[in-house]
Short mmCIF file of N, CA and C in Angstrom, two decimals:
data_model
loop_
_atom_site.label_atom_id
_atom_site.label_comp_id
_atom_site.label_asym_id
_atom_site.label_seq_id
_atom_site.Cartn_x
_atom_site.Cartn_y
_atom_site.Cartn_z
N UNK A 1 52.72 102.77 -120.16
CA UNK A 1 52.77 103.25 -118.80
C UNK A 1 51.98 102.34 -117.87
N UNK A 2 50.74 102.32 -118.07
CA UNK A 2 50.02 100.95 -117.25
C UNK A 2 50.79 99.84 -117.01
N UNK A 3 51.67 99.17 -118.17
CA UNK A 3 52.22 97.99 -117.47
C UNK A 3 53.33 97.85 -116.87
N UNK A 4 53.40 99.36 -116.95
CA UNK A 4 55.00 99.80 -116.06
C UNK A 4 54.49 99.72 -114.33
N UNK A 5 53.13 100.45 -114.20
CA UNK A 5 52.76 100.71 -113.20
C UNK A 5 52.28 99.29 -112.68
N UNK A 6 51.79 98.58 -113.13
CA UNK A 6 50.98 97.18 -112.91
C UNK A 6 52.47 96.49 -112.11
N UNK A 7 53.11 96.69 -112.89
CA UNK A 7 54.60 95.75 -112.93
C UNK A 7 55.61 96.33 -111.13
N UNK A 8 54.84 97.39 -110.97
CA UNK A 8 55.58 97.89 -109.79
C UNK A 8 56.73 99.13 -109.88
N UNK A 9 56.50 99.25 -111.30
CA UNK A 9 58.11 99.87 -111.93
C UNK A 9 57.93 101.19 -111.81
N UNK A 10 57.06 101.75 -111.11
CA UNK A 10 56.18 103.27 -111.28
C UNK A 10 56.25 103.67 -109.90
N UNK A 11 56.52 104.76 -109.87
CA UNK A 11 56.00 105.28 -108.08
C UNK A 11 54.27 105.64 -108.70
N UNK A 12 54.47 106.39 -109.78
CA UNK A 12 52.83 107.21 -110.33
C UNK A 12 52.99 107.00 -111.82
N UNK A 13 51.65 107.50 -111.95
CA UNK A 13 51.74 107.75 -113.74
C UNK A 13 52.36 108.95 -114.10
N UNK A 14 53.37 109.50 -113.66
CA UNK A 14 53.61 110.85 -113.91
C UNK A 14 54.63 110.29 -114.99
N UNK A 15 54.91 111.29 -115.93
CA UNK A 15 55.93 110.96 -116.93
C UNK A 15 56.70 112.90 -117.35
N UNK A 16 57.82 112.98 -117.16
CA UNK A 16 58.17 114.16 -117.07
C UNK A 16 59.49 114.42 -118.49
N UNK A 17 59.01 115.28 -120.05
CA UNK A 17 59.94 115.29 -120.81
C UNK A 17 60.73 116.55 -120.76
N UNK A 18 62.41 116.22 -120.23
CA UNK A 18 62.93 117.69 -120.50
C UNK A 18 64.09 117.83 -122.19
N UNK A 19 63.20 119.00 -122.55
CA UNK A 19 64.25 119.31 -123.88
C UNK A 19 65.24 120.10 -123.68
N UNK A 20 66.47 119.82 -123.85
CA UNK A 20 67.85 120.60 -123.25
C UNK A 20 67.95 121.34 -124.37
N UNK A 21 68.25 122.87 -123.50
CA UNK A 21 68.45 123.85 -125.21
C UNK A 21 70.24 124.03 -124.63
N UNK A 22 71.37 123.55 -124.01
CA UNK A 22 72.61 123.31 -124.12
C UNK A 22 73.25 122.49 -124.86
N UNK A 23 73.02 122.42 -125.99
CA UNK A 23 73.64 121.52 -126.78
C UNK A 23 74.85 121.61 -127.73
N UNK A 24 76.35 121.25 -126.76
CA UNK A 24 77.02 121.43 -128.30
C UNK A 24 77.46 120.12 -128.71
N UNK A 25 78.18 120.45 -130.22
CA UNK A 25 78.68 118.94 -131.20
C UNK A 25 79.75 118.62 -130.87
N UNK A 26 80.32 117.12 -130.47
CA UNK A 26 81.76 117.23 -129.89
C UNK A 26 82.06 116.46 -131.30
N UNK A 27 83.35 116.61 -131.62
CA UNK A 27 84.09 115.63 -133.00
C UNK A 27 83.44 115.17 -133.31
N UNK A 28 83.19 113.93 -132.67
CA UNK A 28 82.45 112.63 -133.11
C UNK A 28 81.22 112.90 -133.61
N UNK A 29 80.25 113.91 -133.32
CA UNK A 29 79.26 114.37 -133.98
C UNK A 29 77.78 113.95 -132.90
N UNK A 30 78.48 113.11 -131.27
CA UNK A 30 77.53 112.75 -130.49
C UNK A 30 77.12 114.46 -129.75
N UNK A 31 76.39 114.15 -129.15
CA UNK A 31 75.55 115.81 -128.44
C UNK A 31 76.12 115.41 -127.13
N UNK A 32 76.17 116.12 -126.47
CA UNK A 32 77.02 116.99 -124.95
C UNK A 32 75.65 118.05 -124.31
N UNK A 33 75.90 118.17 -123.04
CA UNK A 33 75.36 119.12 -122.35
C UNK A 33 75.83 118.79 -121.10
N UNK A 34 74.90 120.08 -120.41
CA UNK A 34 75.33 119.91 -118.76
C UNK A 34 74.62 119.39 -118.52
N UNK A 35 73.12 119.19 -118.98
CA UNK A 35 71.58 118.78 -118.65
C UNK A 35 71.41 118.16 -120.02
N UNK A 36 71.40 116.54 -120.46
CA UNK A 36 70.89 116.30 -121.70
C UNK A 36 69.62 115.68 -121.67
N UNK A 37 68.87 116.11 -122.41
CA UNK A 37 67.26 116.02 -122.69
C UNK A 37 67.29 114.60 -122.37
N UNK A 38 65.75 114.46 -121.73
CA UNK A 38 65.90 113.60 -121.28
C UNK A 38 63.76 113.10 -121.06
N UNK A 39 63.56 111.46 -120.56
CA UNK A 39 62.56 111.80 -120.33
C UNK A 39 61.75 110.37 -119.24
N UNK A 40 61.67 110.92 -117.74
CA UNK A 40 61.48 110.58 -116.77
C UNK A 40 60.15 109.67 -116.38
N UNK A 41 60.02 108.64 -115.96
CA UNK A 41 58.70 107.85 -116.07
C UNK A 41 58.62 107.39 -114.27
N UNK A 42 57.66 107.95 -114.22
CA UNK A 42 56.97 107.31 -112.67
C UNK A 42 58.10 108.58 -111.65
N UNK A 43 58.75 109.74 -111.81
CA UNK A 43 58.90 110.76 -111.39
C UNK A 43 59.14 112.20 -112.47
N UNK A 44 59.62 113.30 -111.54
CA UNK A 44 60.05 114.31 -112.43
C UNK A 44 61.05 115.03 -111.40
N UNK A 45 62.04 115.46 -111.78
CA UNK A 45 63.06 116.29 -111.46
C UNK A 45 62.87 117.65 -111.40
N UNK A 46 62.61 118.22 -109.71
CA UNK A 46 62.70 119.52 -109.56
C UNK A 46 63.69 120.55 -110.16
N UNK A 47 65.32 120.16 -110.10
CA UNK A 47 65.99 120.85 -110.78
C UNK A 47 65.77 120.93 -112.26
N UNK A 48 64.97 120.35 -112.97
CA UNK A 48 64.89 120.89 -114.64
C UNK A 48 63.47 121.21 -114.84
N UNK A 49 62.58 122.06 -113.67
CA UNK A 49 61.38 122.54 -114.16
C UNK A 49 60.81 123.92 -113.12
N UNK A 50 60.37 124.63 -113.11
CA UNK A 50 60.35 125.88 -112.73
C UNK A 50 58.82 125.95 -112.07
N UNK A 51 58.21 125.96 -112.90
CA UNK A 51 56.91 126.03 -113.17
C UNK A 51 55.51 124.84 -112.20
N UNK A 52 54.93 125.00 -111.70
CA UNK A 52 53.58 123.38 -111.72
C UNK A 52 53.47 122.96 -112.33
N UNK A 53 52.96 121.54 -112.42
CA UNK A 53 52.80 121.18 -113.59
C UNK A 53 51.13 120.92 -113.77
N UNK A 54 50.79 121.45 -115.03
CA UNK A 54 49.24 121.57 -114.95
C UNK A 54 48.75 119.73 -115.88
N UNK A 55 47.94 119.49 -115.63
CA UNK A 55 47.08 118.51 -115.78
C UNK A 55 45.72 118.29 -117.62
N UNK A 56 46.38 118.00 -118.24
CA UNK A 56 44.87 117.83 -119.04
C UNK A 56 44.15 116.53 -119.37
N UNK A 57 42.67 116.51 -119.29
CA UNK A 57 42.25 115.22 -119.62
C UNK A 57 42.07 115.00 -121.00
N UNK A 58 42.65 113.71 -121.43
CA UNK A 58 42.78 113.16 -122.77
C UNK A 58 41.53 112.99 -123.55
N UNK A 59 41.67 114.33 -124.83
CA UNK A 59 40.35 113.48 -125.47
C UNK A 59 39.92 111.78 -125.43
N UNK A 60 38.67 111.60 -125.94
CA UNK A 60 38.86 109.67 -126.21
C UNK A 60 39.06 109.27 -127.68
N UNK A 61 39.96 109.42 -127.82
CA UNK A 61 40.74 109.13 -129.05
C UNK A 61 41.21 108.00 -128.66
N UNK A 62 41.70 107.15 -129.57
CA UNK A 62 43.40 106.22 -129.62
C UNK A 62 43.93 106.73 -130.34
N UNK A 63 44.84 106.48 -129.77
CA UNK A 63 46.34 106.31 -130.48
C UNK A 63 47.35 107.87 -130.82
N UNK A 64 46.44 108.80 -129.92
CA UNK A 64 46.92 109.96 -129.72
C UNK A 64 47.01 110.52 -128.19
N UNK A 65 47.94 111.54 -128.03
CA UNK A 65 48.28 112.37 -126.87
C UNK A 65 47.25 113.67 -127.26
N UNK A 66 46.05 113.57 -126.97
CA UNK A 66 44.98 114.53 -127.70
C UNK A 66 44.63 115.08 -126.99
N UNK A 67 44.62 116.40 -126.24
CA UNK A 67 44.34 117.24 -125.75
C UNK A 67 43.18 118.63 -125.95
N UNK A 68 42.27 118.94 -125.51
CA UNK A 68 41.65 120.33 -125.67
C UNK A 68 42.49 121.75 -125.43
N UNK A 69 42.36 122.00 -126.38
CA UNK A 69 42.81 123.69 -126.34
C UNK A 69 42.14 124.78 -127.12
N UNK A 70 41.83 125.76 -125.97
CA UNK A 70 40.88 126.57 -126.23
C UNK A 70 41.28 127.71 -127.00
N UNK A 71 42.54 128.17 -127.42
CA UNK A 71 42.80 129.32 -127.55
C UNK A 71 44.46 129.24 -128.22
N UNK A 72 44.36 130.05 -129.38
CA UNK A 72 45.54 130.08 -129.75
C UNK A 72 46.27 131.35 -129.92
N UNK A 73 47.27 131.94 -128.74
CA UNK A 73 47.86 133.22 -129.05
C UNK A 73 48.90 133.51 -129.56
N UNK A 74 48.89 134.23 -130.44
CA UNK A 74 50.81 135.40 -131.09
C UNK A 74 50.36 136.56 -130.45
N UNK A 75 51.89 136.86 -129.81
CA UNK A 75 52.31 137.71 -129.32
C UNK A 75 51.12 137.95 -128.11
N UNK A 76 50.28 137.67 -127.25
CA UNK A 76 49.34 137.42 -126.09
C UNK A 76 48.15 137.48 -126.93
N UNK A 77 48.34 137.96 -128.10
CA UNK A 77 46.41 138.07 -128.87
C UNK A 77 45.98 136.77 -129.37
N UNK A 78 44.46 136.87 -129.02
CA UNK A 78 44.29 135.45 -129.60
C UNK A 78 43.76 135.36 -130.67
N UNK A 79 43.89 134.50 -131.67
CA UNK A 79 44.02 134.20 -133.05
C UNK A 79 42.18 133.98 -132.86
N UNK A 80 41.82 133.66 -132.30
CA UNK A 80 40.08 132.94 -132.31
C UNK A 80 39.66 131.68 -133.08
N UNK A 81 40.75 131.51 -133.29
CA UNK A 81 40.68 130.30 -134.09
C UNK A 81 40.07 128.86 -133.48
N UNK A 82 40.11 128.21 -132.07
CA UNK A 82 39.61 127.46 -131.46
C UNK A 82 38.30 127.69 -131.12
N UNK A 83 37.88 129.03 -130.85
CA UNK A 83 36.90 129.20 -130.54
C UNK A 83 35.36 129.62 -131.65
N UNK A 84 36.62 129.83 -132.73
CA UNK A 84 35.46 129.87 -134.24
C UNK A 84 35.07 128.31 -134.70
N UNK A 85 35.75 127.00 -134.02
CA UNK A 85 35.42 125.64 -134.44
C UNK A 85 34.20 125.53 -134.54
N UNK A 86 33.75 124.14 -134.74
CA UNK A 86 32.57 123.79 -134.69
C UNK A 86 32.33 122.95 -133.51
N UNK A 87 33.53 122.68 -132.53
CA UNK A 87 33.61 121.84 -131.44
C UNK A 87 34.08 123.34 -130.45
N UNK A 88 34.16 124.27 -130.72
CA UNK A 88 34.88 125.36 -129.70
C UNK A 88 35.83 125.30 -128.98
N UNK A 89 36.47 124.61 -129.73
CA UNK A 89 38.07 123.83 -129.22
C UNK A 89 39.01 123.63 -130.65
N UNK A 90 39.89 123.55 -130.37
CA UNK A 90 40.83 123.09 -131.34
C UNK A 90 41.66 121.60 -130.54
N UNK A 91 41.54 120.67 -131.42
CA UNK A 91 42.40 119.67 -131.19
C UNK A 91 44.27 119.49 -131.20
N UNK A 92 44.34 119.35 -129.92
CA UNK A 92 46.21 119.44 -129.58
C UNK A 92 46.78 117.81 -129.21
N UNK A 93 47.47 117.25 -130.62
CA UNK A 93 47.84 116.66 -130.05
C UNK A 93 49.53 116.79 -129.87
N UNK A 94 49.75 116.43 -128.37
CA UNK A 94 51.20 116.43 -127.68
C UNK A 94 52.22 115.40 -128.35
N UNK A 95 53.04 115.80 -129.17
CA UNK A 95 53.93 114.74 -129.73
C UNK A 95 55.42 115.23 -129.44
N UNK A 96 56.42 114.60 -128.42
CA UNK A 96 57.43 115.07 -128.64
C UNK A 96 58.94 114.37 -129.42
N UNK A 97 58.04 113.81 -130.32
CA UNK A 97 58.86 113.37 -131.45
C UNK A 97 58.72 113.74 -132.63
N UNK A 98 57.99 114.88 -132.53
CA UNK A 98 58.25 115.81 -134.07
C UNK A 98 58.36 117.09 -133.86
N UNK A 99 58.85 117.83 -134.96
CA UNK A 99 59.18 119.45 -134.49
C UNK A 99 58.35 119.73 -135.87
N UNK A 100 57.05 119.46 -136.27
CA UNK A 100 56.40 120.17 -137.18
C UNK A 100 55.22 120.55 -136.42
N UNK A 101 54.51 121.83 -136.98
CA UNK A 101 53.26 122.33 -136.22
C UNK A 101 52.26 122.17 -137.44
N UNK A 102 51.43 121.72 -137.47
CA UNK A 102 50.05 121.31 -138.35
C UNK A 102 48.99 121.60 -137.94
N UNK A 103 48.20 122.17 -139.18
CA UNK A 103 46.75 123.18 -138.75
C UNK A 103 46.21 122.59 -140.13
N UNK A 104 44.91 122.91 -139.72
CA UNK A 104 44.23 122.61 -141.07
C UNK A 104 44.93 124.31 -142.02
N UNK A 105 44.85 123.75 -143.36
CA UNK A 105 44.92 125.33 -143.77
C UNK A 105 45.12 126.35 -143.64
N UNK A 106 43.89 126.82 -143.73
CA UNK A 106 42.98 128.03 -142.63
C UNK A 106 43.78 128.28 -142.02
N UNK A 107 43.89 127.68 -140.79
CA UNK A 107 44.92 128.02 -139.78
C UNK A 107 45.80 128.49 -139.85
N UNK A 108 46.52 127.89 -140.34
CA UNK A 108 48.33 127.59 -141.15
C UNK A 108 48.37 128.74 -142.23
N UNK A 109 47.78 129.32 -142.77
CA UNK A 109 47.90 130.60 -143.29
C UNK A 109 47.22 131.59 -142.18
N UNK A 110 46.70 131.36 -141.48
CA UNK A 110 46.39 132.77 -140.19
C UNK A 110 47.74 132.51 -139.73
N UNK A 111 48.41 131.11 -138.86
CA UNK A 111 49.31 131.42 -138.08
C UNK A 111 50.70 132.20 -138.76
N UNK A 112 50.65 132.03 -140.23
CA UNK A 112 51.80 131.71 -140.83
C UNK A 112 51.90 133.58 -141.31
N UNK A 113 50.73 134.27 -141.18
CA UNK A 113 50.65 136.08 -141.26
C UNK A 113 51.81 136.27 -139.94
N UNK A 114 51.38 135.64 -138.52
CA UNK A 114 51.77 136.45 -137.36
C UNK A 114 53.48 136.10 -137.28
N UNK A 115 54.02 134.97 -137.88
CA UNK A 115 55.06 134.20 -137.33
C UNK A 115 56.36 135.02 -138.30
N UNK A 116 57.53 135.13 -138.30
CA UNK A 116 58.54 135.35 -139.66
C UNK A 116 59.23 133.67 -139.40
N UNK A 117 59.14 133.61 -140.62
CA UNK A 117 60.09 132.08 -141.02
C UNK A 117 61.01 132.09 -142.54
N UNK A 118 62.31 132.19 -142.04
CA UNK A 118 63.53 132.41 -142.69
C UNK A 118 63.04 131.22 -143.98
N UNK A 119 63.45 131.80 -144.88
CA UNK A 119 63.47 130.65 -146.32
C UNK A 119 64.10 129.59 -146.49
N UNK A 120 65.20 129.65 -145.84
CA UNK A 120 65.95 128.38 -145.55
C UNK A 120 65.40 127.47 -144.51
N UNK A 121 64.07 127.58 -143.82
CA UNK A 121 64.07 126.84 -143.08
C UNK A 121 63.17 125.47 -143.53
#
């Protein structure tokens, strides 16, 4: 992103990812929608977001999208799990190139009481 922005190629550092849940399979086996996922650099598109968009500052890590998060809820209750750390946070990092959720353990058997997950999955 910096050398996008350096380069002129940026209005901002904003970077905006939308995941399209319209998806059907045509023959060929390529994906279709009315809106296909998509993901926007140096703007963001009012028509595919509802909401503000809120702001977090990046742990100082490399080489991660590492975020603080204080609180982890099912169903609005909170698990206490971030806040039983030893940092009073739980570490989030933002990846939207994987669809797995990872906890230490611990976690992953608390989250895994509140959630149902089909056997086939």
């Amino acid at each position: 992103l910096d050398a996008m922005i350096q380069a002129g190629q940026m209005k901002s550092a904003d970077f905006a990812v939308y995941l399209s849940t319209n998806i059907e399979t045509s023959v060929q086996g390529a994906l279709a929608s009315n809106f296909e996922s998509e993901i926007s650099f140096g703007l963001t598109k009012p028509h595919l977001h509802t909401a503000p968009f809120v702001y977090h500052q990046l742990l100082a890590e490399r080489n991660y999208w590492a975020i603080k998060m204080l609180d982890f809820q099912i169903g609005g209750v909170s698990t206490g799990s971030c806040s039983a750390s030893e940092t009073g946070f739980c570490k989030l990092v933002v990846d939207t190139g994987t669809s797995f959720l990872t906890a230490p353990s611990r976690e992953t058997h608390n989250i895994l009481r509140y959630i149902r997950v089909e056997s086939n999955c």
